[in-house]
């Protein structure tokens, strides 16, 4: 079944306290390879049959209007995986 | 700055009530293209300098041990983006 993956991340100018908390935890645990963590959402939309232009357009529309809050989030990716 | 993206999804055999709620909302709003929605997390780990084998190994380790809960979640992807 084809799946459309929509990735949503908090806007770059926002603080993302959840990511900050994870970054702080990594530091305390002695993991020093990463200097920043941001946490967003990954939506997997399953589709019956083939993914046509209209299905992709619908995915783009709901990504902008329903799955993300454009005040605080950006849709960073929409892709089809099998 | 290179970024390592870690994708975490709820295990397939789990119900994912958040995804179910979104799927129900889409149906009520008349969006009929998608027959299932599952919602996971996308972590963006920023790295200073280059991403070597050791940095990737560290990413894999924290993905399994810290970023995901292996009882209810699977790490479905780890990739480097620039």
Coordinates of N, CA and C in Angstrom, one line a residue:
Chain A
X1 N 0.9 -1.2 0.0 CA 0.0 0.0 0.0 C 0.9 1.2 0.0
X2 N 0.7 2.1 -1.0 CA 1.6 3.3 -1.0 C 1.3 4.2 0.2
X3 N 2.3 4.9 0.7 CA 2.2 5.8 1.8 C 2.7 7.1 1.5
X4 N 2.1 8.2 1.9 CA 2.6 9.5 1.7 C 3.1 10.0 3.1
X5 N 4.4 10.3 3.1 CA 4.9 10.8 4.4 C 5.0 12.3 4.4
X6 N 4.4 12.9 5.4 CA 4.4 14.4 5.6 C 5.2 14.7 6.9
X7 N 6.3 15.5 6.7 CA 7.1 15.9 7.8 C 6.8 17.3 8.2
X8 N 6.6 17.5 9.5 CA 6.3 18.9 10.0 C 7.3 19.2 11.2
X9 N 7.9 20.4 11.1 CA 8.8 20.7 12.1 C 8.4 22.1 12.7
X10 N 8.8 22.3 14.0 CA 8.6 23.7 14.5 C 9.4 24.7 13.8
X11 N 8.9 25.9 13.6 CA 9.6 26.9 12.8 C 10.9 27.2 13.5
X12 N 11.9 27.5 12.6 CA 13.3 27.7 13.1 C 13.4 28.8 14.2
X13 N 12.6 29.8 14.1 CA 12.7 30.9 15.1 C 12.0 30.6 16.4
X14 N 11.4 29.4 16.5 CA 10.7 29.1 17.8 C 11.7 28.3 18.6
X15 N 11.4 28.2 19.9 CA 12.3 27.7 20.9 C 12.4 26.2 20.9
X16 N 11.2 25.5 20.7 CA 11.1 24.0 20.8 C 11.6 23.5 22.1
X17 N 10.9 23.7 23.2 CA 11.3 23.3 24.5 C 11.5 21.8 24.7
X18 N 10.7 21.0 23.9 CA 10.9 19.6 23.9 C 12.2 19.1 23.4
X19 N 12.6 19.8 22.3 CA 14.0 19.5 21.7 C 15.1 19.9 22.7
X20 N 14.9 21.1 23.3 CA 15.9 21.6 24.2 C 16.0 20.6 25.4
X21 N 14.9 20.1 25.9 CA 15.0 19.1 27.0 C 15.8 17.9 26.6
X22 N 15.5 17.4 25.4 CA 16.3 16.2 24.9 C 17.8 16.6 24.8
X23 N 18.1 17.7 24.2 CA 19.5 18.2 24.1 C 20.1 18.2 25.4
X24 N 19.4 18.8 26.4 CA 20.0 18.8 27.8 C 20.2 17.5 28.4
X25 N 19.3 16.6 28.1 CA 19.4 15.2 28.7 C 20.6 14.5 28.0
X26 N 20.8 14.7 26.7 CA 22.0 14.1 26.0 C 23.3 14.6 26.7
X27 N 23.3 15.9 26.9 CA 24.5 16.5 27.5 C 24.8 15.8 28.9
X28 N 23.8 15.7 29.7 CA 23.9 15.2 31.0 C 24.3 13.7 31.0
X29 N 23.9 13.0 29.9 CA 24.3 11.6 29.8 C 25.6 11.4 29.1
X30 N 26.3 12.5 28.8 CA 27.6 12.4 28.2 C 27.7 12.2 26.7
X31 N 26.6 12.4 26.0 CA 26.6 12.3 24.6 C 26.9 13.7 24.0
X32 N 28.1 13.9 23.5 CA 28.5 15.3 23.1 C 28.6 15.5 21.6
X33 N 28.1 14.5 20.8 CA 28.3 14.6 19.3 C 27.3 15.6 18.7
X34 N 26.2 15.9 19.4 CA 25.1 16.7 18.8 C 25.0 18.0 19.6
X35 N 24.9 19.1 18.9 CA 24.8 20.4 19.6 C 23.4 21.0 19.5
X36 N 22.4 20.2 18.9 CA 21.1 20.7 18.9 C 20.1 19.6 18.6
X37 N 18.9 19.7 19.2 CA 17.9 18.7 18.8 C 16.6 19.5 18.6
X38 N 15.9 19.2 17.5 CA 14.6 19.7 17.3 C 13.7 18.6 17.0
X39 N 12.4 18.7 17.6 CA 11.5 17.5 17.4 C 10.3 18.0 16.7
X40 N 10.0 17.3 15.6 CA 8.8 17.5 14.9 C 7.9 16.3 14.7
X41 N 7.0 16.3 13.8 CA 6.1 15.2 13.6 C 6.2 14.6 12.2
X42 N 6.0 13.3 12.2 CA 6.0 12.5 10.9 C 4.7 11.9 10.8
X43 N 3.9 12.2 9.7 CA 2.6 11.6 9.4 C 2.8 10.6 8.3
X44 N 2.2 9.4 8.5 CA 2.2 8.5 7.4 C 0.7 8.3 7.0
X45 N 0.4 8.7 5.8 CA -1.0 8.6 5.2 C -1.0 7.5 4.3
X46 N -1.8 6.5 4.5 CA -1.9 5.3 3.6 C -3.0 5.6 2.6
X47 N -2.7 5.1 1.4 CA -3.5 5.4 0.2 C -3.9 4.0 -0.4
X48 N -5.2 3.8 -0.7 CA -5.6 2.7 -1.5 C -5.3 2.9 -3.0
X49 N -4.7 2.0 -3.6 CA -4.4 2.1 -5.0 C -3.3 3.0 -5.3
X50 N -3.3 3.7 -6.5 CA -2.1 4.5 -6.9 C -2.2 5.9 -6.3
X51 N -1.0 6.5 -6.2 CA -0.9 7.9 -5.8 C -0.8 8.8 -7.1
X52 N -1.9 9.5 -7.4 CA -1.9 10.3 -8.6 C -1.7 11.8 -8.2
X53 N -1.8 12.7 -9.2 CA -1.5 14.1 -8.9 C -2.6 14.6 -7.9
X54 N -3.8 14.1 -8.1 CA -4.9 14.6 -7.2 C -4.7 14.2 -5.7
X55 N -4.2 13.0 -5.6 CA -3.9 12.5 -4.2 C -2.8 13.3 -3.6
X56 N -1.8 13.6 -4.4 CA -0.7 14.4 -3.8 C -1.1 15.8 -3.5
X57 N -2.0 16.4 -4.4 CA -2.6 17.7 -4.1 C -3.4 17.7 -2.8
X58 N -4.1 16.6 -2.6 CA -4.9 16.5 -1.4 C -4.0 16.4 -0.2
X59 N -2.9 15.7 -0.3 CA -1.9 15.6 0.8 C -1.3 16.9 1.1
X60 N -0.9 17.7 0.0 CA -0.4 19.0 0.2 C -1.3 19.9 1.0
X61 N -2.6 19.8 0.5 CA -3.6 20.7 1.2 C -3.8 20.4 2.6
X62 N -4.0 19.1 3.0 CA -4.2 18.8 4.4 C -2.9 19.0 5.2
X63 N -1.8 18.8 4.6 CA -0.5 19.1 5.3 C -0.5 20.5 5.8
X64 N -0.9 21.4 4.9 CA -0.9 22.9 5.2 C -2.0 23.3 6.1
X65 N -3.2 22.7 5.9 CA -4.4 23.2 6.6 C -4.8 22.4 7.8
X66 N -4.4 21.1 7.9 CA -4.9 20.3 9.0 C -3.8 19.7 9.8
X67 N -2.8 19.2 9.1 CA -1.7 18.4 9.9 C -0.7 19.4 10.5
X68 N -0.6 20.6 10.0 CA 0.3 21.5 10.6 C -0.4 22.8 11.0
X69 N 0.2 23.5 12.0 CA -0.3 24.8 12.4 C 0.7 25.8 11.9
X70 N 0.3 26.6 10.8 CA 1.3 27.4 10.1 C 1.8 28.6 10.9
X71 N 1.2 28.8 12.1 CA 1.7 29.9 12.9 C 3.0 29.4 13.6
X72 N 3.1 28.2 13.9 CA 4.3 27.7 14.7 C 5.1 26.6 14.0
X73 N 4.5 26.0 12.9 CA 5.2 24.9 12.2 C 5.3 25.1 10.7
X74 N 6.3 24.4 10.2 CA 6.5 24.3 8.7 C 6.4 22.9 8.2
X75 N 5.8 22.7 7.1 CA 5.8 21.4 6.4 C 7.1 21.3 5.7
X76 N 8.0 20.4 6.1 CA 9.3 20.4 5.5 C 9.5 19.3 4.5
X77 N 8.5 18.4 4.3 CA 8.6 17.4 3.3 C 7.3 16.6 3.1
X78 N 7.1 16.3 1.8 CA 5.9 15.5 1.5 C 6.5 14.5 0.4
X79 N 6.5 13.2 0.7 CA 7.0 12.3 -0.3 C 6.3 11.0 -0.3
X80 N 6.3 10.3 -1.4 CA 5.6 9.0 -1.5 C 6.6 7.9 -1.3
X81 N 6.2 7.0 -0.4 CA 7.0 5.8 -0.3 C 6.1 4.6 -0.5
X82 N 6.7 3.5 -1.0 CA 5.8 2.3 -1.3 C 5.6 1.4 0.0
Chain B
X1 N 25.3 23.4 8.4 CA 25.6 22.5 9.5 C 24.9 21.1 9.1
X2 N 25.6 20.0 9.1 CA 24.9 18.7 8.8 C 23.9 18.4 9.9
X3 N 22.9 17.7 9.5 CA 21.8 17.3 10.4 C 21.5 15.8 10.2
X4 N 21.4 15.1 11.3 CA 21.0 13.7 11.2 C 19.5 13.7 11.6
X5 N 18.7 13.1 10.7 CA 17.3 13.0 10.9 C 17.0 11.6 11.4
X6 N 16.3 11.5 12.5 CA 15.9 10.2 13.1 C 14.3 10.1 13.1
X7 N 13.8 9.1 12.4 CA 12.3 9.0 12.4 C 11.9 7.8 13.2
X8 N 10.9 8.1 14.1 CA 10.4 7.1 15.0 C 8.9 7.0 14.8
X9 N 8.4 5.8 14.7 CA 7.0 5.6 14.5 C 6.4 4.6 15.5
X10 N 5.1 4.7 15.9 CA 4.5 3.7 16.8 C 4.6 2.4 16.1
X11 N 4.8 1.3 16.8 CA 4.8 0.0 16.2 C 3.5 -0.3 15.5
X12 N 3.6 -1.1 14.4 CA 2.5 -1.4 13.5 C 1.3 -2.0 14.3
X13 N 1.6 -2.8 15.3 CA 0.6 -3.6 16.0 C -0.1 -2.7 17.1
X14 N 0.4 -1.5 17.3 CA -0.3 -0.6 18.3 C -1.3 0.3 17.6
X15 N -2.3 0.8 18.4 CA -3.5 1.4 17.9 C -3.2 2.8 17.4
X16 N -2.3 3.6 18.0 CA -2.0 5.0 17.7 C -3.3 5.8 17.7
X17 N -3.9 6.1 18.8 CA -5.1 6.9 19.0 C -5.0 8.3 18.3
X18 N -3.8 8.9 18.4 CA -3.7 10.2 17.8 C -3.9 10.2 16.3
X19 N -3.3 9.2 15.7 CA -3.5 9.0 14.2 C -4.9 8.6 13.9
X20 N -5.5 7.8 14.7 CA -6.9 7.5 14.5 C -7.8 8.7 14.6
X21 N -7.5 9.6 15.5 CA -8.3 10.8 15.7 C -8.2 11.7 14.4
X22 N -6.9 11.8 13.9 CA -6.7 12.6 12.7 C -7.5 12.0 11.5
X23 N -7.4 10.6 11.4 CA -8.1 9.9 10.3 C -9.6 10.2 10.4
X24 N -10.1 10.1 11.6 CA -11.6 10.4 11.8 C -11.9 11.8 11.4
X25 N -11.0 12.8 11.7 CA -11.3 14.2 11.4 C -11.3 14.4 9.9
X26 N -10.3 13.8 9.2 CA -10.3 13.9 7.7 C -11.6 13.4 7.1
X27 N -12.0 12.2 7.6 CA -13.3 11.7 7.1 C -14.4 12.7 7.3
X28 N -14.6 13.2 8.5 CA -15.7 14.1 8.7 C -15.5 15.4 7.9
X29 N -14.3 15.8 7.5 CA -14.1 17.0 6.7 C -14.2 16.7 5.2
X30 N -14.5 15.4 4.9 CA -14.8 15.1 3.5 C -13.5 14.8 2.7
X31 N -12.4 14.5 3.4 CA -11.2 14.1 2.7 C -11.2 12.6 2.7
X32 N -11.3 12.0 1.5 CA -11.5 10.6 1.4 C -10.4 9.9 0.7
X33 N -9.3 10.6 0.4 CA -8.2 10.0 -0.3 C -7.3 9.1 0.5
X34 N -7.4 9.2 1.8 CA -6.5 8.5 2.7 C -7.2 7.6 3.6
X35 N -6.8 6.3 3.7 CA -7.6 5.4 4.6 C -6.9 5.1 5.9
X36 N -5.8 5.7 6.2 CA -5.2 5.5 7.5 C -4.1 6.6 7.7
X37 N -4.0 7.0 9.0 CA -3.0 8.0 9.4 C -2.3 7.5 10.6
X38 N -1.0 7.5 10.6 CA -0.2 7.2 11.8 C 0.8 8.3 12.0
X39 N 0.9 8.6 13.3 CA 1.7 9.8 13.6 C 2.9 9.4 14.5
X40 N 4.1 9.8 14.0 CA 5.3 9.5 14.8 C 6.1 10.8 15.0
X41 N 7.4 10.6 15.3 CA 8.2 11.7 15.6 C 9.4 11.8 14.6
X42 N 9.8 13.1 14.4 CA 11.0 13.3 13.6 C 12.0 14.1 14.4
X43 N 13.1 13.6 14.6 CA 14.2 14.3 15.4 C 15.2 14.8 14.4
X44 N 15.6 16.1 14.6 CA 16.7 16.6 13.8 C 17.8 16.9 14.8
X45 N 18.9 16.2 14.6 CA 20.1 16.3 15.4 C 21.2 17.1 14.7
X46 N 21.6 18.3 15.1 CA 22.6 19.0 14.4 C 24.0 18.7 14.9
X47 N 24.9 18.7 14.0 CA 26.3 18.2 14.2 C 27.2 19.3 13.8
X48 N 28.2 19.6 14.7 CA 29.3 20.5 14.3 C 30.3 19.8 13.5
X49 N 30.7 20.3 12.3 CA 31.7 19.6 11.5 C 31.1 18.5 10.7
X50 N 31.9 17.5 10.4 CA 31.5 16.4 9.5 C 30.8 15.3 10.3
X51 N 30.0 14.5 9.6 CA 29.4 13.4 10.2 C 30.2 12.1 9.8
X52 N 30.9 11.6 10.8 CA 31.7 10.4 10.5 C 31.0 9.2 11.0
X53 N 31.7 8.0 10.9 CA 31.1 6.8 11.3 C 30.7 6.8 12.8
X54 N 31.6 7.4 13.6 CA 31.4 7.4 15.0 C 30.1 8.3 15.4
X55 N 29.9 9.4 14.7 CA 28.8 10.2 14.9 C 27.5 9.5 14.6
X56 N 27.5 8.8 13.4 CA 26.4 8.0 13.0 C 26.1 6.9 14.0
X57 N 27.2 6.3 14.5 CA 27.0 5.2 15.5 C 26.3 5.8 16.8
X58 N 26.8 7.0 17.2 CA 26.2 7.6 18.3 C 24.7 7.9 18.1
X59 N 24.4 8.4 16.9 CA 23.0 8.7 16.5 C 22.2 7.4 16.6
X60 N 22.7 6.3 16.1 CA 22.0 5.0 16.1 C 21.7 4.6 17.6
X61 N 22.8 4.8 18.4 CA 22.6 4.4 19.8 C 21.6 5.2 20.5
X62 N 21.6 6.5 20.4 CA 20.6 7.3 21.1 C 19.2 7.2 20.5
X63 N 19.2 6.9 19.2 CA 17.9 6.6 18.6 C 17.2 5.4 19.2
X64 N 18.0 4.4 19.5 CA 17.4 3.2 20.1 C 17.2 3.3 21.6
X65 N 18.1 4.0 22.3 CA 18.1 4.0 23.7 C 17.4 5.2 24.3
X66 N 17.4 6.3 23.7 CA 16.9 7.5 24.3 C 15.7 8.2 23.5
X67 N 15.9 8.2 22.2 CA 14.8 9.0 21.4 C 13.6 8.1 21.2
X68 N 13.7 6.8 21.3 CA 12.5 6.0 21.1 C 12.3 5.0 22.3
X69 N 11.1 4.6 22.5 CA 10.8 3.6 23.5 C 10.5 2.3 22.8
X70 N 11.5 1.4 22.9 CA 11.4 0.2 22.0 C 10.2 -0.7 22.3
X71 N 9.5 -0.5 23.4 CA 8.3 -1.3 23.8 C 7.2 -0.9 22.8
X72 N 7.1 0.4 22.5 CA 5.9 0.9 21.7 C 6.3 1.5 20.4
X73 N 7.6 1.8 20.2 CA 8.0 2.5 19.0 C 9.1 1.8 18.2
X74 N 9.2 2.0 16.9 CA 10.3 1.6 16.1 C 11.1 2.8 15.5
X75 N 12.4 2.7 15.4 CA 13.2 3.6 14.7 C 13.1 3.2 13.2
X76 N 12.4 4.0 12.4 CA 12.2 3.6 11.0 C 13.2 4.3 10.0
X77 N 14.0 5.2 10.5 CA 15.0 5.8 9.6 C 16.0 6.7 10.3
X78 N 17.2 6.6 9.8 CA 18.3 7.5 10.3 C 19.1 7.9 9.0
X79 N 19.0 9.2 8.7 CA 19.7 9.7 7.5 C 20.4 11.0 7.8
X80 N 21.4 11.2 7.0 CA 22.2 12.5 7.1 C 21.7 13.4 6.0
X81 N 21.3 14.7 6.4 CA 21.0 15.7 5.4 C 21.9 16.9 5.7
X82 N 22.1 17.7 4.6 CA 23.1 18.8 4.8 C 22.3 20.0 5.3

